Each structure stands twice: as structure tokens, then as C-alpha cells.
Amino acid sequence: LFPYTTLFRSHMSDDESKLAGRRPKRCPESRTLESPAFKDFIERLANNTLDCDAGGKVLRLKRFIKSNAGPLVINAVLDALKTNTKIEYLNLNENNLGTPGALHIAEALKVNKGITECDLSLNYIGDEGAKAIAAMLDVNKTLTSLTISGNEIQDAELRKKCRSRKASGAAFYAKGPSVEGYPSCLKPIN
């Protein structure tokens, strides 16, 4: 073997790494995804038996999973929420969802009919994610409160949808990067 293999391991494929006697690179989230505790959490969430706050009606994700958990972990949680009918308030603030996470949450909320309030604030959601959320609002009539403040949303379509849903009695909040401060940014759209 080449004596400086360890110096160049970041440039090696998995096969080359195996040949060099090193373990192949692993997904950083795989340890969480494979853990029995996480699998149990997902199963209980999907089966409505998770012991959450307020008698199982409030899920504050950071209470169960690190905020830097990664997209695969968050996607597993969102997939479990598709079948959950007990959770009414979903708090996903500051989970670094980004646009991929917003796309996944939009898909989950199209199916979930139990969640009435959702906090997606401070998640680096951009316009593409905002469009998915706007499309979800056309399908999901159960959601009465959505907080999307502190994201990178410039999308006028989402803001328009939020205004129309707000007019029907729902409380929707959004902000673009120009509104200063947090939590002062939690103001209804005008």
C-alpha cells in the first residue's frame, strides 16, 4: 500500500478506502438513525404513543433530537408525523431545515390532519420551500397557525396565501429578512 494513504483519505472512494484498510465513510446521521432509542421514538410518534408535552399534543422536536440532527433524521420524524393524529402543535423552530426540510414538512402536512399549529421559524427556508408550504396550505385546512418568521423567504405567493388564511380566522406569521429582530418579527403580515 501507498505509505501516505491516510493523508489522502478524503480524496478516496469507498472502495479505495476499503482496500487501504479503512472503514468507508459513513453518513454522520447514520448513528442516530440506527440507534434503538431513535427507532423507538419514531415508532411511538407514528403510533400516537409518544409521551410529549401537554398530554401528548405538543411536539417540541429539540426536546427529543439535537437541532443539528440533519435532514435524514428530520425526514424520518416528518414521515412518522404523516400517520400521527395526536400531535396538535409542532415546534420545529431552529432545526436548520432549509429548503429540503421545508419541502418534506409540506408533504407531511398535506397528509397530517391533526396538527393545527406549526412553528417553522428560524430554519433557513428559502423561496422554493415557501412555494411548497403555500401549496400545502391549499390542501391542509386543519392548520390554523403557522409561524415562518426568521427565514429567507421573499416569495409573494406564500405571503398572499398567509393573508387569505389569516382573513378566515387563522393566525399566520411571516417575515422577510428585512424585518428586524426576534421575537419582534412575530407580527402578522399586513
mmCIF file of C-alpha atoms in Angstrom:
data_model
loop_
_atom_site.group_PDB
_atom_site.id
_atom_site.type_symbol
_atom_site.label_atom_id
_atom_site.label_comp_id
_atom_site.label_asym_id
_atom_site.label_seq_id
_atom_site.Cartn_x
_atom_site.Cartn_y
_atom_site.Cartn_z
ATOM 1 C CA LEU A 1 0.000 0.000 0.000
ATOM 2 C CA PHE A 2 0.977 3.577 -0.601
ATOM 3 C CA PRO A 3 2.524 4.839 2.676
ATOM 4 C CA TYR A 4 0.677 8.150 2.656
ATOM 5 C CA THR A 5 -2.808 6.685 2.247
ATOM 6 C CA THR A 6 -4.064 8.339 5.402
ATOM 7 C CA LEU A 7 -3.072 11.758 4.107
ATOM 8 C CA PHE A 8 -5.253 11.346 1.064
ATOM 9 C CA ARG A 9 -8.239 9.500 2.534
ATOM 10 C CA SER A 10 -10.615 12.407 1.948
ATOM 11 C CA HIS A 11 -9.998 12.011 -1.782
ATOM 12 C CA MET A 12 -10.531 8.243 -1.794
ATOM 13 C CA SER A 13 -13.668 6.426 -2.901
ATOM 14 C CA ASP A 14 -15.272 3.912 -0.539
ATOM 15 C CA ASP A 15 -13.710 1.025 -2.492
ATOM 16 C CA GLU A 16 -10.264 2.610 -2.292
ATOM 17 C CA SER A 17 -10.792 3.204 1.406
ATOM 18 C CA LYS A 18 -11.637 -0.485 1.941
ATOM 19 C CA LEU A 19 -8.539 -1.513 0.018
ATOM 20 C CA ALA A 20 -6.477 0.769 2.207
ATOM 21 C CA GLY A 21 -7.823 -0.973 5.318
ATOM 22 C CA ARG A 22 -10.015 1.933 6.390
ATOM 23 C CA ARG A 23 -13.725 1.936 7.030
ATOM 24 C CA PRO A 24 -15.816 3.554 4.308
ATOM 25 C CA LYS A 25 -17.187 6.998 5.060
ATOM 26 C CA ARG A 26 -20.459 6.884 6.942
ATOM 27 C CA CYS A 27 -23.331 9.268 6.847
ATOM 28 C CA PRO A 28 -22.960 11.384 10.012
ATOM 29 C CA GLU A 29 -26.637 10.797 10.782
ATOM 30 C CA SER A 30 -26.476 7.020 10.496
ATOM 31 C CA ARG A 31 -25.592 6.580 14.161
ATOM 32 C CA THR A 32 -28.793 8.384 15.150
ATOM 33 C CA LEU A 33 -30.937 6.642 12.539
ATOM 34 C CA GLU A 34 -29.685 3.213 13.605
ATOM 35 C CA SER A 35 -29.982 3.743 17.359
ATOM 36 C CA PRO A 36 -32.665 1.736 19.174
ATOM 37 C CA ALA A 37 -33.774 4.857 21.055
ATOM 38 C CA PHE A 38 -34.401 6.773 17.822
ATOM 39 C CA LYS A 39 -36.214 3.844 16.236
ATOM 40 C CA ASP A 40 -38.410 3.607 19.337
ATOM 41 C CA PHE A 41 -39.061 7.376 19.204
ATOM 42 C CA ILE A 42 -40.143 7.158 15.548
ATOM 43 C CA GLU A 43 -42.354 4.135 16.186
ATOM 44 C CA ARG A 44 -44.073 5.800 19.158
ATOM 45 C CA LEU A 45 -44.513 9.026 17.173
ATOM 46 C CA ALA A 46 -46.089 7.206 14.227
ATOM 47 C CA ASN A 47 -48.364 5.153 16.536
ATOM 48 C CA ASN A 48 -49.584 8.125 18.626
ATOM 49 C CA THR A 49 -47.999 6.745 21.802
ATOM 50 C CA LEU A 50 -45.155 9.257 22.220
ATOM 51 C CA ASP A 51 -45.202 10.994 25.603
ATOM 52 C CA CYS A 52 -44.958 14.648 24.547
ATOM 53 C CA ASP A 53 -45.828 17.880 26.330
ATOM 54 C CA ALA A 54 -49.436 18.834 27.122
ATOM 55 C CA GLY A 55 -50.727 15.286 27.245
ATOM 56 C CA GLY A 56 -49.014 14.263 24.038
ATOM 57 C CA LYS A 57 -50.400 17.132 21.960
ATOM 58 C CA VAL A 58 -47.254 19.294 21.696
ATOM 59 C CA LEU A 59 -44.076 18.107 19.978
ATOM 60 C CA ARG A 60 -41.027 20.293 20.537
ATOM 61 C CA LEU A 61 -38.533 18.426 18.413
ATOM 62 C CA LYS A 62 -35.462 19.875 20.149
ATOM 63 C CA ARG A 63 -36.605 18.113 23.316
ATOM 64 C CA PHE A 64 -36.004 14.759 21.626
ATOM 65 C CA ILE A 65 -33.412 15.423 18.911
ATOM 66 C CA LYS A 66 -30.429 17.754 18.575
ATOM 67 C CA SER A 67 -31.114 20.820 16.444
ATOM 68 C CA ASN A 68 -28.202 19.866 14.167
ATOM 69 C CA ALA A 69 -29.596 16.365 13.632
ATOM 70 C CA GLY A 70 -29.515 16.611 9.858
ATOM 71 C CA PRO A 71 -32.027 16.154 7.069
ATOM 72 C CA LEU A 72 -32.285 12.357 7.177
ATOM 73 C CA VAL A 73 -33.217 12.407 10.856
ATOM 74 C CA ILE A 74 -35.717 15.240 10.369
ATOM 75 C CA ASN A 75 -37.218 13.443 7.350
ATOM 76 C CA ALA A 76 -37.720 10.292 9.431
ATOM 77 C CA VAL A 77 -39.600 12.370 12.024
ATOM 78 C CA LEU A 78 -41.717 14.045 9.344
ATOM 79 C CA ASP A 79 -42.561 10.690 7.773
ATOM 80 C CA ALA A 80 -43.745 9.445 11.171
ATOM 81 C CA LEU A 81 -45.898 12.556 11.559
ATOM 82 C CA LYS A 82 -47.842 11.659 8.427
ATOM 83 C CA THR A 83 -49.712 8.993 10.391
ATOM 84 C CA ASN A 84 -49.783 10.761 13.759
ATOM 85 C CA THR A 85 -53.185 12.128 14.728
ATOM 86 C CA LYS A 86 -52.419 13.096 18.324
ATOM 87 C CA ILE A 87 -49.886 15.918 17.872
ATOM 88 C CA GLU A 88 -51.646 19.283 17.548
ATOM 89 C CA TYR A 89 -48.695 21.675 17.916
ATOM 90 C CA LEU A 90 -45.440 21.004 16.073
ATOM 91 C CA ASN A 91 -42.453 23.134 17.035
ATOM 92 C CA LEU A 92 -39.626 22.789 14.521
ATOM 93 C CA ASN A 93 -38.049 26.190 15.115
ATOM 94 C CA GLU A 94 -34.267 26.458 14.812
ATOM 95 C CA ASN A 95 -33.770 22.990 13.317
ATOM 96 C CA ASN A 96 -31.856 24.105 10.204
ATOM 97 C CA LEU A 97 -34.485 22.577 7.916
ATOM 98 C CA GLY A 98 -33.582 24.681 4.905
ATOM 99 C CA THR A 99 -35.456 24.273 1.653
ATOM 100 C CA PRO A 100 -35.194 20.440 1.586
ATOM 101 C CA GLY A 101 -36.752 20.250 5.048
ATOM 102 C CA ALA A 102 -39.490 22.685 4.064
ATOM 103 C CA LEU A 103 -40.331 20.521 1.058
ATOM 104 C CA HIS A 104 -40.588 17.481 3.322
ATOM 105 C CA ILE A 105 -42.660 19.249 6.007
ATOM 106 C CA ALA A 106 -45.027 20.493 3.299
ATOM 107 C CA GLU A 107 -45.538 16.903 2.100
ATOM 108 C CA ALA A 108 -46.086 15.673 5.666
ATOM 109 C CA LEU A 109 -48.611 18.412 6.444
ATOM 110 C CA LYS A 110 -50.563 17.689 3.262
ATOM 111 C CA VAL A 111 -51.337 14.279 4.763
ATOM 112 C CA ASN A 112 -51.449 15.024 8.511
ATOM 113 C CA LYS A 113 -54.847 16.198 9.708
ATOM 114 C CA GLY A 114 -54.076 16.521 13.412
ATOM 115 C CA ILE A 115 -51.569 19.372 13.527
ATOM 116 C CA THR A 116 -53.309 22.720 13.957
ATOM 117 C CA GLU A 117 -50.255 24.835 14.833
ATOM 118 C CA CYS A 118 -46.748 24.693 13.378
ATOM 119 C CA ASP A 119 -43.657 26.781 14.108
ATOM 120 C CA LEU A 120 -41.072 26.731 11.315
ATOM 121 C CA SER A 121 -39.280 29.912 12.364
ATOM 122 C CA LEU A 122 -35.513 30.353 12.007
ATOM 123 C CA ASN A 123 -34.935 27.422 9.654
ATOM 124 C CA TYR A 124 -33.224 28.984 6.602
ATOM 125 C CA ILE A 125 -36.262 28.258 4.432
ATOM 126 C CA GLY A 126 -35.991 29.917 1.021
ATOM 127 C CA ASP A 127 -38.423 30.676 -1.782
ATOM 128 C CA GLU A 128 -38.611 27.107 -3.103
ATOM 129 C CA GLY A 129 -39.566 25.861 0.358
ATOM 130 C CA ALA A 130 -42.044 28.706 0.696
ATOM 131 C CA LYS A 131 -43.749 27.658 -2.538
ATOM 132 C CA ALA A 132 -44.131 24.111 -1.209
ATOM 133 C CA ILE A 133 -45.596 25.458 2.030
ATOM 134 C CA ALA A 134 -48.011 27.647 0.047
ATOM 135 C CA ALA A 135 -49.135 24.617 -1.969
ATOM 136 C CA MET A 136 -49.609 22.667 1.274
ATOM 137 C CA LEU A 137 -51.902 25.412 2.585
ATOM 138 C CA ASP A 138 -54.252 24.738 -0.354
ATOM 139 C CA VAL A 139 -54.607 21.117 0.750
ATOM 140 C CA ASN A 140 -54.386 21.277 4.555
ATOM 141 C CA LYS A 141 -57.405 23.039 6.017
ATOM 142 C CA THR A 142 -56.647 21.828 9.564
ATOM 143 C CA LEU A 143 -53.630 24.076 10.110
ATOM 144 C CA THR A 144 -54.776 27.268 11.853
ATOM 145 C CA SER A 145 -51.433 28.728 12.941
ATOM 146 C CA LEU A 146 -48.158 28.784 11.024
ATOM 147 C CA THR A 147 -45.086 30.712 12.127
ATOM 148 C CA ILE A 148 -42.417 31.066 9.451
ATOM 149 C CA SER A 149 -40.580 34.108 10.776
ATOM 150 C CA GLY A 150 -36.820 34.459 10.601
ATOM 151 C CA ASN A 151 -36.429 32.582 7.325
ATOM 152 C CA GLU A 152 -35.092 33.673 3.958
ATOM 153 C CA ILE A 153 -38.492 33.887 2.278
ATOM 154 C CA GLN A 154 -39.103 36.535 -0.356
ATOM 155 C CA ASP A 155 -41.964 34.658 -2.043
ATOM 156 C CA ALA A 156 -45.040 36.862 -2.525
ATOM 157 C CA GLU A 157 -47.262 33.814 -3.206
ATOM 158 C CA LEU A 158 -46.760 32.466 0.305
ATOM 159 C CA ARG A 159 -47.401 35.854 1.850
ATOM 160 C CA LYS A 160 -50.598 36.192 -0.189
ATOM 161 C CA LYS A 161 -51.769 32.750 0.945
ATOM 162 C CA CYS A 162 -50.986 33.618 4.554
ATOM 163 C CA ARG A 163 -53.064 36.775 4.279
ATOM 164 C CA SER A 164 -56.023 34.894 2.842
ATOM 165 C CA ARG A 165 -55.866 32.193 5.507
ATOM 166 C CA LYS A 166 -55.479 34.854 8.202
ATOM 167 C CA ALA A 167 -58.644 36.515 6.958
ATOM 168 C CA SER A 168 -60.537 33.280 7.629
ATOM 169 C CA GLY A 169 -59.578 33.382 11.297
ATOM 170 C CA ALA A 170 -56.229 31.580 11.178
ATOM 171 C CA ALA A 171 -53.127 33.229 12.591
ATOM 172 C CA PHE A 172 -50.271 33.144 10.107
ATOM 173 C CA TYR A 173 -46.990 34.910 10.588
ATOM 174 C CA ALA A 174 -44.234 35.521 8.097
ATOM 175 C CA LYS A 175 -41.305 37.836 7.705
ATOM 176 C CA GLY A 176 -38.665 38.527 5.175
ATOM 177 C CA PRO A 177 -35.069 39.260 6.082
ATOM 178 C CA SER A 178 -35.824 42.987 6.224
ATOM 179 C CA VAL A 179 -37.901 42.805 9.433
ATOM 180 C CA GLU A 180 -35.524 43.290 12.302
ATOM 181 C CA GLY A 181 -35.165 41.298 15.449
ATOM 182 C CA TYR A 182 -36.525 38.189 17.003
ATOM 183 C CA PRO A 183 -39.077 37.768 18.602
ATOM 184 C CA SER A 184 -40.294 41.180 17.404
ATOM 185 C CA CYS A 185 -40.514 39.642 13.940
ATOM 186 C CA LEU A 186 -43.518 37.595 15.063
ATOM 187 C CA LYS A 187 -46.020 40.041 13.636
ATOM 188 C CA PRO A 188 -48.991 39.323 11.373
ATOM 189 C CA ILE A 189 -48.442 40.082 7.710
ATOM 190 C CA ASN A 190 -50.045 43.350 6.657
#
